[in-house]
PDB file of C-alpha atoms in Angstrom:
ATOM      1  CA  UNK A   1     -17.465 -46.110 -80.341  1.00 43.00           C
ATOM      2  CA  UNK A   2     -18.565 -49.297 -78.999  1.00 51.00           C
ATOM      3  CA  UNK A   3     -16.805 -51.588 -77.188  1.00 52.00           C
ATOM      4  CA  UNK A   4     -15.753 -54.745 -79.546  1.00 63.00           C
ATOM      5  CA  UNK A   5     -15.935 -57.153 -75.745  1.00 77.00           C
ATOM      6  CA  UNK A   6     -18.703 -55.905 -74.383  1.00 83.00           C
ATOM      7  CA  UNK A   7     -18.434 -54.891 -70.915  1.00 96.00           C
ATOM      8  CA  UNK A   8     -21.376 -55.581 -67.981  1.00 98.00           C
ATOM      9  CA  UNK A   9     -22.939 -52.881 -65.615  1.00 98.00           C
ATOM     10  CA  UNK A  10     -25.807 -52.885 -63.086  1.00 98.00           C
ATOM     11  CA  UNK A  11     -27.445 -49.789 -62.706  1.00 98.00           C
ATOM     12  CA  UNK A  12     -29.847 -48.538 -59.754  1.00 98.00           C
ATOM     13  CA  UNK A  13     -32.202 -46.235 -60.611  1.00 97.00           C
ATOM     14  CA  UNK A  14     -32.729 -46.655 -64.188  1.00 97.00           C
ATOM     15  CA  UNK A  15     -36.139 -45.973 -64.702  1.00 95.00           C
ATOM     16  CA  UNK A  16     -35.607 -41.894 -64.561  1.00 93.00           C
ATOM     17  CA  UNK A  17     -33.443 -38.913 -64.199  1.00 91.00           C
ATOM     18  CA  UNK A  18     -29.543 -39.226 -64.411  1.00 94.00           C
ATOM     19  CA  UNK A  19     -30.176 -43.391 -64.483  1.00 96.00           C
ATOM     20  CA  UNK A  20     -32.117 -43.434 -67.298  1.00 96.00           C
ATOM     21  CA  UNK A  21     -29.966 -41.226 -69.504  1.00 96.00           C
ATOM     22  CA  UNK A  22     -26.820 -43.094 -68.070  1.00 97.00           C
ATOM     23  CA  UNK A  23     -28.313 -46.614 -68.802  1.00 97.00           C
ATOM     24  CA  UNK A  24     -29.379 -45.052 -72.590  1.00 97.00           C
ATOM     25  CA  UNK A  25     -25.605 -43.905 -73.382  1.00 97.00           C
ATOM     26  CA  UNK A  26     -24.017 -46.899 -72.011  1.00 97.00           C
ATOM     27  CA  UNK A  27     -25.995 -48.995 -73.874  1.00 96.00           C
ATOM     28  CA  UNK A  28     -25.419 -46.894 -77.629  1.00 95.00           C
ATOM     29  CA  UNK A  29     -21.357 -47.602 -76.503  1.00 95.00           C
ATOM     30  CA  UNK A  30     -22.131 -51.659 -76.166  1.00 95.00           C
ATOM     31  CA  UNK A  31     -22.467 -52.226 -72.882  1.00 97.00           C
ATOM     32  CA  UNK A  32     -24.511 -54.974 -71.384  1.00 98.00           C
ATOM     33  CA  UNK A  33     -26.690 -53.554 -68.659  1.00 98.00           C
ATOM     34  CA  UNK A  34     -28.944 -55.160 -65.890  1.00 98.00           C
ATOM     35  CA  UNK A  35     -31.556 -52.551 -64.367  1.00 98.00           C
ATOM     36  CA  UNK A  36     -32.981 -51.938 -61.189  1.00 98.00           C
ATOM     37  CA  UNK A  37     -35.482 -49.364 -59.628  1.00 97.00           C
ATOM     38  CA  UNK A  38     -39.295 -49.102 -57.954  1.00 95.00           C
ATOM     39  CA  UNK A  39     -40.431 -48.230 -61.361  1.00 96.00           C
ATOM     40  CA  UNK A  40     -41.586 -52.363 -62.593  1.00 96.00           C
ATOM     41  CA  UNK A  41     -43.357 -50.898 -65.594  1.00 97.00           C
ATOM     42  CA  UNK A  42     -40.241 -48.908 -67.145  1.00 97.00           C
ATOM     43  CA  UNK A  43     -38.250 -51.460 -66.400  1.00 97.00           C
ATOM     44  CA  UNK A  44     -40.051 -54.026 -68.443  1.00 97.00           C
ATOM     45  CA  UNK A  45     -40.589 -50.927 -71.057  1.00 97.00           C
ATOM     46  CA  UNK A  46     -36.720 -51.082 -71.410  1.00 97.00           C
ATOM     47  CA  UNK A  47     -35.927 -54.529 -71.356  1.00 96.00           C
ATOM     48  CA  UNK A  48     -38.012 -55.028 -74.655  1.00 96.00           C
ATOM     49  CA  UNK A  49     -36.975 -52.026 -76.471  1.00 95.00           C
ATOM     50  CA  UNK A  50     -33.110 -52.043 -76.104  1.00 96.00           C
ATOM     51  CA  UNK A  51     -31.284 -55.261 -76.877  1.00 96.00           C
ATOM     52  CA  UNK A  52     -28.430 -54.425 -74.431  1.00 97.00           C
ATOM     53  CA  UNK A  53     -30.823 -55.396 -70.993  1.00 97.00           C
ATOM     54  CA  UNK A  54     -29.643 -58.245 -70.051  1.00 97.00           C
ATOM     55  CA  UNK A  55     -31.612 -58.510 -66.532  1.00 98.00           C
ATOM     56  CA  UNK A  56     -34.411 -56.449 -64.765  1.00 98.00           C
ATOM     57  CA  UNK A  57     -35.608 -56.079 -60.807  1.00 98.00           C
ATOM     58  CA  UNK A  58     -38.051 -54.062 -59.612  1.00 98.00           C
ATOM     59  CA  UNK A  59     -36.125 -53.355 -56.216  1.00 98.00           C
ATOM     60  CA  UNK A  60     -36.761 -50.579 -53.264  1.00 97.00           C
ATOM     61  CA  UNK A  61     -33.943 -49.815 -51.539  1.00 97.00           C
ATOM     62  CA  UNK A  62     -35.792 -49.192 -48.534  1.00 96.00           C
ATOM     63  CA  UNK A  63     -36.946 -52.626 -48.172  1.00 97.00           C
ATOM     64  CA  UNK A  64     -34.577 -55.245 -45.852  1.00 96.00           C
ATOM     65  CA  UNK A  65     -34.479 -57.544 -48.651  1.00 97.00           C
ATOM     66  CA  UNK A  66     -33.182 -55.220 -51.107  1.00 98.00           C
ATOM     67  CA  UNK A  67     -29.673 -56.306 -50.832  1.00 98.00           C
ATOM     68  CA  UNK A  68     -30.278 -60.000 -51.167  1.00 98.00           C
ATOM     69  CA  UNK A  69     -32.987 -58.702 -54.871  1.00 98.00           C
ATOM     70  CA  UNK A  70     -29.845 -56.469 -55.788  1.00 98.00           C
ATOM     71  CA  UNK A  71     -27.030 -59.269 -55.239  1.00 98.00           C
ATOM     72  CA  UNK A  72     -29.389 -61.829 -57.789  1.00 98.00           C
ATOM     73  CA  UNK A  73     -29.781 -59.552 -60.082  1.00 98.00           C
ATOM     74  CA  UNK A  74     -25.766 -59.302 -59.908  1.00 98.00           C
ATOM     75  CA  UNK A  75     -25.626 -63.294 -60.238  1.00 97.00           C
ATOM     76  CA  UNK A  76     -28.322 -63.665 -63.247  1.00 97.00           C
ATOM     77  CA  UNK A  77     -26.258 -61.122 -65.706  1.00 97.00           C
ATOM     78  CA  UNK A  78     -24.405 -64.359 -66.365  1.00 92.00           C
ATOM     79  CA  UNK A  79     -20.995 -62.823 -67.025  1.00 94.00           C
ATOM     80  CA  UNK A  80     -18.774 -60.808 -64.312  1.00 97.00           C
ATOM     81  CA  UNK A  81     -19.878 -57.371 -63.578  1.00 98.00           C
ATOM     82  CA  UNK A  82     -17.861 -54.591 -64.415  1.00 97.00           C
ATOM     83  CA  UNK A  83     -19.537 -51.468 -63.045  1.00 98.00           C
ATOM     84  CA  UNK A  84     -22.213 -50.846 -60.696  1.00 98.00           C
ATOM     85  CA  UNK A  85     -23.694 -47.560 -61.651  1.00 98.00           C
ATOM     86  CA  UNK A  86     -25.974 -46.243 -57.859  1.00 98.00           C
ATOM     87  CA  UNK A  87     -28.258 -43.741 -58.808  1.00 97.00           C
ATOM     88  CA  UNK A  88     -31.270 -43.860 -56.943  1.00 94.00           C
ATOM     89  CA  UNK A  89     -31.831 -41.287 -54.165  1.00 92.00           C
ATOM     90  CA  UNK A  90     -34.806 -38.719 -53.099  1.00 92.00           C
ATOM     91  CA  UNK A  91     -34.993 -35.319 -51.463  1.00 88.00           C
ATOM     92  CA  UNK A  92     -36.955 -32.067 -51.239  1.00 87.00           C
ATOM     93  CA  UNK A  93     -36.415 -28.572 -50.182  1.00 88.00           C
ATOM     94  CA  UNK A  94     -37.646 -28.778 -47.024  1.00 91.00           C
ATOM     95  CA  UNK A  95     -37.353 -25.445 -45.159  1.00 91.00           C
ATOM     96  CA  UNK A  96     -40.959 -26.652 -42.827  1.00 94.00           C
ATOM     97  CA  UNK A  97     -39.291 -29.868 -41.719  1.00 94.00           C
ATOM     98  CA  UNK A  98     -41.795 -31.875 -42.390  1.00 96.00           C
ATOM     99  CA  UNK A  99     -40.868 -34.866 -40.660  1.00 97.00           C
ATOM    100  CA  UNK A 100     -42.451 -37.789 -43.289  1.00 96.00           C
ATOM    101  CA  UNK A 101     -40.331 -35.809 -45.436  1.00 95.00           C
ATOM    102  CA  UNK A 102     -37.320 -35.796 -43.282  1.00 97.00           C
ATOM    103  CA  UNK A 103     -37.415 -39.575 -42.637  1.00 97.00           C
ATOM    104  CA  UNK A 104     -37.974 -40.794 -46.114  1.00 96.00           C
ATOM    105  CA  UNK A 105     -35.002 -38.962 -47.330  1.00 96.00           C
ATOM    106  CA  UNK A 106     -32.634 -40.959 -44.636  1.00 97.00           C
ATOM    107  CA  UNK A 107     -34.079 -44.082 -44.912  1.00 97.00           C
ATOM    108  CA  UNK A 108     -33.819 -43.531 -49.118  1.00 97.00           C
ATOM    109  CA  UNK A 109     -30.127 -42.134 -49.137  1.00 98.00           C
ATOM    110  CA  UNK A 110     -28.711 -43.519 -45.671  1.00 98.00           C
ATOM    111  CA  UNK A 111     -30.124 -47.046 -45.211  1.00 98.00           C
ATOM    112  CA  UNK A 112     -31.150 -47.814 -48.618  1.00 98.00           C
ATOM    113  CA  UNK A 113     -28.080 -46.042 -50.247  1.00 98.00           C
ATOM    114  CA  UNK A 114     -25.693 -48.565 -47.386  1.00 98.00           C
ATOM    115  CA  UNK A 115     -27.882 -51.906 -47.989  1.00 98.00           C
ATOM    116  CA  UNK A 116     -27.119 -51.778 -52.258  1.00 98.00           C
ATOM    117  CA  UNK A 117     -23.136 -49.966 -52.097  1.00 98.00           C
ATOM    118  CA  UNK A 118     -22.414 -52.835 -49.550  1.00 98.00           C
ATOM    119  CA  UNK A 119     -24.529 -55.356 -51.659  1.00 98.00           C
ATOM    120  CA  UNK A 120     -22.260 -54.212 -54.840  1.00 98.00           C
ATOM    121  CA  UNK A 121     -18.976 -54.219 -52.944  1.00 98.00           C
ATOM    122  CA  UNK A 122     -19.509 -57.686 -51.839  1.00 98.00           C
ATOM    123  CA  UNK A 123     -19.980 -58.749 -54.709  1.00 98.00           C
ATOM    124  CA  UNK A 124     -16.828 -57.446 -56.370  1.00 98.00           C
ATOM    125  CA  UNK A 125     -14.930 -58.791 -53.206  1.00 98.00           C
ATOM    126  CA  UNK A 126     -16.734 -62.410 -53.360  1.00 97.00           C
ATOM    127  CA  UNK A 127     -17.088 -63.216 -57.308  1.00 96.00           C
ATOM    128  CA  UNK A 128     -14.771 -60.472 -59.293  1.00 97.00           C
ATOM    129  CA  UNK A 129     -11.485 -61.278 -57.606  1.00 95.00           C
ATOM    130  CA  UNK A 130     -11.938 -57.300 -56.119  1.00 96.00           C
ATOM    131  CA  UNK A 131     -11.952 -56.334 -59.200  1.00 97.00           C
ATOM    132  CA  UNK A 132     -14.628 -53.649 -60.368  1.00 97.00           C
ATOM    133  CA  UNK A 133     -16.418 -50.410 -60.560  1.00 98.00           C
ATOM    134  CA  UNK A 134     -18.787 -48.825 -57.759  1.00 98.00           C
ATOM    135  CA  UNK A 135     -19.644 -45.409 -59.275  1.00 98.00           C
ATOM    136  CA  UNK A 136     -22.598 -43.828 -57.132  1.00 98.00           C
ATOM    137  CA  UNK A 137     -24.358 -40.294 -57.487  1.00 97.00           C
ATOM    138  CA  UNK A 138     -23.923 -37.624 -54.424  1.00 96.00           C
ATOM    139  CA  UNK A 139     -24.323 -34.054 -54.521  1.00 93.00           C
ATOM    140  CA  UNK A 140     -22.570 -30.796 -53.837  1.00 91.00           C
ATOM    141  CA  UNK A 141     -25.122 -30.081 -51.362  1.00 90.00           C
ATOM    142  CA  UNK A 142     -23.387 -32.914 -49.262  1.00 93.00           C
ATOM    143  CA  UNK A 143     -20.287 -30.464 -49.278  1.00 92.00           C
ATOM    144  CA  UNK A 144     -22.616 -27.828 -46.591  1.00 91.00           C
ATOM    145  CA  UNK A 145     -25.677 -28.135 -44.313  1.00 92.00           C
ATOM    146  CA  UNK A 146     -28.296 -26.581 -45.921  1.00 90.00           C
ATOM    147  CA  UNK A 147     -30.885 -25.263 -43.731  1.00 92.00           C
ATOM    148  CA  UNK A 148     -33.787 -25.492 -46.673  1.00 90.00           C
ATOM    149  CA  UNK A 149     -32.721 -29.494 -47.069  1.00 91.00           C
ATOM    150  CA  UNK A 150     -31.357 -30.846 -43.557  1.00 95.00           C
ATOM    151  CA  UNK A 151     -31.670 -34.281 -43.993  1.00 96.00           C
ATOM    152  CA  UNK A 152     -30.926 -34.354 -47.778  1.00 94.00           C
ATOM    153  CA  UNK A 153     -27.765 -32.458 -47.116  1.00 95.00           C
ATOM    154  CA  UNK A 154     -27.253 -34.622 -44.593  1.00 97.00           C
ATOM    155  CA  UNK A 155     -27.495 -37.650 -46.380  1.00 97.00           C
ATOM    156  CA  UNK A 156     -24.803 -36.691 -49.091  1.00 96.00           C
ATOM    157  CA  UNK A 157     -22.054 -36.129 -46.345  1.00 97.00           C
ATOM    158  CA  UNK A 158     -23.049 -39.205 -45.437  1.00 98.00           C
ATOM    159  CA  UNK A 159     -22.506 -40.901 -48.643  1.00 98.00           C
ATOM    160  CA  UNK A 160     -19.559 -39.265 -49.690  1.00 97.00           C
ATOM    161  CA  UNK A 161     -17.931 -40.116 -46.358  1.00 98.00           C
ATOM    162  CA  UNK A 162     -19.160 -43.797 -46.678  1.00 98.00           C
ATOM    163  CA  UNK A 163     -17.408 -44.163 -50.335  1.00 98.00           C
ATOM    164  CA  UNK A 164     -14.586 -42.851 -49.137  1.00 98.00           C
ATOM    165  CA  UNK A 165     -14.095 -45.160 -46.023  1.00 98.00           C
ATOM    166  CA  UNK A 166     -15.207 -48.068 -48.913  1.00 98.00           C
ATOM    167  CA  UNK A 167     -12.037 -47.243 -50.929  1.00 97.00           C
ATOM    168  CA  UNK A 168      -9.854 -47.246 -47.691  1.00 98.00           C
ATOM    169  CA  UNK A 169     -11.362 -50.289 -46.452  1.00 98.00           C
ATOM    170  CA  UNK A 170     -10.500 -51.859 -49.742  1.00 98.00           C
ATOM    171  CA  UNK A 171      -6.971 -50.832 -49.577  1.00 97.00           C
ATOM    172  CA  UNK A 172      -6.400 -52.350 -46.458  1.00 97.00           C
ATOM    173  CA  UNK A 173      -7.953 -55.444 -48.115  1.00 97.00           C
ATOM    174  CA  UNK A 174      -5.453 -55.593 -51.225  1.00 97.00           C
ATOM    175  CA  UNK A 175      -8.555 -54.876 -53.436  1.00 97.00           C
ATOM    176  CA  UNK A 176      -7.832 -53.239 -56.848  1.00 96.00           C
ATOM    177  CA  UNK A 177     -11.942 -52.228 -56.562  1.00 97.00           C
ATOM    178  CA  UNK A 178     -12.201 -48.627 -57.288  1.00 97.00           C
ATOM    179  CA  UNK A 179     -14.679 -46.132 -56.222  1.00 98.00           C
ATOM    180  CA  UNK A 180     -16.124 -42.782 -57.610  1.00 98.00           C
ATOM    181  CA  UNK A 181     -18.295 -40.119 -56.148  1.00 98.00           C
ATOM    182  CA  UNK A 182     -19.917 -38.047 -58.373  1.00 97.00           C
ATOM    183  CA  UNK A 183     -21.186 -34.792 -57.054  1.00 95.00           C
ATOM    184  CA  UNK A 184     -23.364 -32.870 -59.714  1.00 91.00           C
ATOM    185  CA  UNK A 185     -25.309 -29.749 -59.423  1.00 83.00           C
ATOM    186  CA  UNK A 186     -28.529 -29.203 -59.455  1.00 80.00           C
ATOM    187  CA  UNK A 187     -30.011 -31.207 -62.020  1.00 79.00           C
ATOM    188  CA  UNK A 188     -33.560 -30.916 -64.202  1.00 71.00           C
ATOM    189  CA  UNK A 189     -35.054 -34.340 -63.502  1.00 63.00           C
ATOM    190  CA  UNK A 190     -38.535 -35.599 -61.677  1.00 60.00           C
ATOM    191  CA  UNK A 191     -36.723 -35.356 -58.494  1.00 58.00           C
ATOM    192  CA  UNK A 192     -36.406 -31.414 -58.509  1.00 54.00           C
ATOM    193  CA  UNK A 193     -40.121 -30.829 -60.348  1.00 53.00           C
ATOM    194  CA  UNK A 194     -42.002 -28.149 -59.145  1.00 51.00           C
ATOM    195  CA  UNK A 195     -38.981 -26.117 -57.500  1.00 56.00           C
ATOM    196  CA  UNK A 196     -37.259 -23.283 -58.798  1.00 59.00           C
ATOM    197  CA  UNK A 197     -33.337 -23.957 -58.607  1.00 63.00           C
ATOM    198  CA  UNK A 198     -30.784 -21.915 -59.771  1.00 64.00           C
ATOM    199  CA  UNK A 199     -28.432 -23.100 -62.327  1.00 70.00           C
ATOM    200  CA  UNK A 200     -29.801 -26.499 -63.459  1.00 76.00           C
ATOM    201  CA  UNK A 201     -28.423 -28.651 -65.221  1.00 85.00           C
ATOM    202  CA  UNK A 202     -29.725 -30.633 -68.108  1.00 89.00           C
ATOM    203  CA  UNK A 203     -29.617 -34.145 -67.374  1.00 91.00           C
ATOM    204  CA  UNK A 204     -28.274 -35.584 -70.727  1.00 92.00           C
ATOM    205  CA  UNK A 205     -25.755 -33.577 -70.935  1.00 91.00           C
ATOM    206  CA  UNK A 206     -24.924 -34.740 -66.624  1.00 93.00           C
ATOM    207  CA  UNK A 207     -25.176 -37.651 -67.910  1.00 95.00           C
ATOM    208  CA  UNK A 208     -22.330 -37.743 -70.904  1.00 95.00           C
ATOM    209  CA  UNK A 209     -20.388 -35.763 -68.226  1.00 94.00           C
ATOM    210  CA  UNK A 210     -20.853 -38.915 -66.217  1.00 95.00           C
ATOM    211  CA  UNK A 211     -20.099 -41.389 -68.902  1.00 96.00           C
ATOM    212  CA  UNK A 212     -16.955 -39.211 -69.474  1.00 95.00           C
ATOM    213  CA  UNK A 213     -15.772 -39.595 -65.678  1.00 94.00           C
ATOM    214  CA  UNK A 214     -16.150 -43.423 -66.169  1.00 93.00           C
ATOM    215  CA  UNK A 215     -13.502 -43.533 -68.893  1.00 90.00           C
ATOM    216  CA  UNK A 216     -11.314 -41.922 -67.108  1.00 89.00           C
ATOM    217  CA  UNK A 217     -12.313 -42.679 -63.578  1.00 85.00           C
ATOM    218  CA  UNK A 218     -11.543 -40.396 -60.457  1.00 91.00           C
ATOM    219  CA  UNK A 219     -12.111 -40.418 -56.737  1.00 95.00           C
ATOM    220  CA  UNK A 220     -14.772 -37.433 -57.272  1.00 94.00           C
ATOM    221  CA  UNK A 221     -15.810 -35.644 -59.635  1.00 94.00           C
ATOM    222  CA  UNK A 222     -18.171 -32.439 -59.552  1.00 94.00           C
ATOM    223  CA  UNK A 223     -20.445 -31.763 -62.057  1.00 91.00           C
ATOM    224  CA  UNK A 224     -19.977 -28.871 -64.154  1.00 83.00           C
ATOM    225  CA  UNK A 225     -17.693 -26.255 -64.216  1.00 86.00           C
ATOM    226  CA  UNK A 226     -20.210 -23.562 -62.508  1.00 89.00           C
ATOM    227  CA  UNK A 227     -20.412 -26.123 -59.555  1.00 89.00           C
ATOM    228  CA  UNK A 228     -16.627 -27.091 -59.577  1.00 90.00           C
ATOM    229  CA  UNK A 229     -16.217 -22.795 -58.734  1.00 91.00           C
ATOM    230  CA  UNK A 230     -19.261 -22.847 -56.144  1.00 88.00           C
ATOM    231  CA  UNK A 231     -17.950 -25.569 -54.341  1.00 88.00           C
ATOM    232  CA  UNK A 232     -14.406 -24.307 -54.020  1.00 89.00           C
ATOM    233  CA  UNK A 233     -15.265 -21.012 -53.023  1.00 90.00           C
ATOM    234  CA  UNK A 234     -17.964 -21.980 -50.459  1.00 86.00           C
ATOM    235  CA  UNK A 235     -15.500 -24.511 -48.694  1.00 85.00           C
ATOM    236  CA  UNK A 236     -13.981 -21.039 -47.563  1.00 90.00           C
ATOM    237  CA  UNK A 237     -16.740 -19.637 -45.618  1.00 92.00           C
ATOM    238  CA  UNK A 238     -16.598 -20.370 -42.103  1.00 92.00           C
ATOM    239  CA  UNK A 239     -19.370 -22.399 -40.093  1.00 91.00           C
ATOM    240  CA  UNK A 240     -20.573 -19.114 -37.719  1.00 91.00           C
ATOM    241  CA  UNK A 241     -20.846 -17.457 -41.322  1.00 91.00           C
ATOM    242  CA  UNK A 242     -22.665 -19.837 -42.553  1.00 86.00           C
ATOM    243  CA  UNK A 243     -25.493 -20.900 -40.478  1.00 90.00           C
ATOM    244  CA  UNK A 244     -26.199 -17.090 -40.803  1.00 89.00           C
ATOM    245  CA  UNK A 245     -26.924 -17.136 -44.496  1.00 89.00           C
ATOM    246  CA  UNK A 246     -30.473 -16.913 -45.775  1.00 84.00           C
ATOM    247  CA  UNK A 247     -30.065 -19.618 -48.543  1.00 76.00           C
ATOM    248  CA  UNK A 248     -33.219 -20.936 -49.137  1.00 69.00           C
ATOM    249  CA  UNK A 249     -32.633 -23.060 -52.614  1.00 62.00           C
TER     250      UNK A 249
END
């Protein structure tokens, strides 16, 4: 059912994968959404053929002046921002180590991931009375180091661990901003093309999951059920255990 006050979201990463099906369900529930992503040409293939884009920016997170692109994007949706929806992050399997590789993925999902979750809490802080949503897509694989993905692993420790301090910092702050990490599976989008994962998900059905989660909004939430059970169970195996498994998806 859509909302009768329509409610405002930014979204990163909206030109494919979980963004795009995210920005598609938000918008059939009413919500007014300004996109973002590297993609210029889907963006401006969105913005004319669903009424709900209020605002587009073709923005790299891996650029220094991404913040400052993602912050006027915030300021031209001409009402205050409700949610801001991160879902823009890279990886491969990566058992070689190539080192372009390697790189890319931390200064995708480290730097770039820091410059637009800072961008969107200061935003909250500065214009939304610390009021607001920062909802931003991890992964289980952030729960272990896997030895096929280093620095993609890697890199969703890191951004769990960053939310988390975000939420604390916030606290200490007297900020009623709240923060979710969402941890799906493996999911079937560009990002995972060509490799043959076990148990992927579909991505509009992540996606609903997602929309779900916003509803009724948690600290994290791990997408699905399979995942919720792989998760728990693999917390249990200890590290010299570990690094001796031959887990190469």
């Amino acid at each position: 059912m859509k909302q009768n006050t329509p409610r405002y979201a930014v979204i990163m990463g909206a030109t494919s994968g979980i963004g795009l099906s995210v920005t598609r369900l938000l918008a059939q529930e009413g919500w007014k959404v300004g996109l973002a992503g590297r993609n210029k040409e889907m963006l401006e293939k969105l913005k004319q053929t669903m009424n709900e884009v209020v605002a587009i920016a073709a923005i790299d997170a891996r650029t220094p002046d991404a913040g400052h692109q993602l912050n006027s994007l915030f300021l031209s949706m001409g009402h205050p921002v409700n949610l801001y929806f991160h879902s823009a992050g890279i990886g491969w399997n990566n058992i070689t180590l190539d080192s372009a590789h390697e790189m890319d993925t931390v200064s995708t999902n480290v730097e770039g991931f820091t410059r637009c979750i800072l961008t969107a809490y200061q935003y909250f802080a500065t214009y939304c009375n610390g009021n607001g949503h920062i909802v931003a897509i991890t992964s289980i694989a952030g729960t272990k180091g896997l030895g096929s993905a280093p620095s993609y692993s890697a890199s969703k420790r890191y951004q769990s661990h960053y939310l988390e301090a975000l939420e604390q910092n916030a606290r200490m702050k007297g900020l009623s901003l709240r923060i979710t990490d969402i941890q799906p599976g493996f999911v079937k989008t560009p990002l995972l093309k060509g490799d043959n994962y076990p148990m992927l998900l579909n991505v509009d059905q992540t996606a609903q999951a997602i929309v779900k989660v916003l509803k009724h909004p948690k600290r994290r939430a791990v997408i699905d059920w399979k995942y919720r059970l792989l998760v728990f169970f693999w917390k249990f195996i200890p590290t010299y255990l570990w690094v001796r498994m031959n887990i190469r998806k």
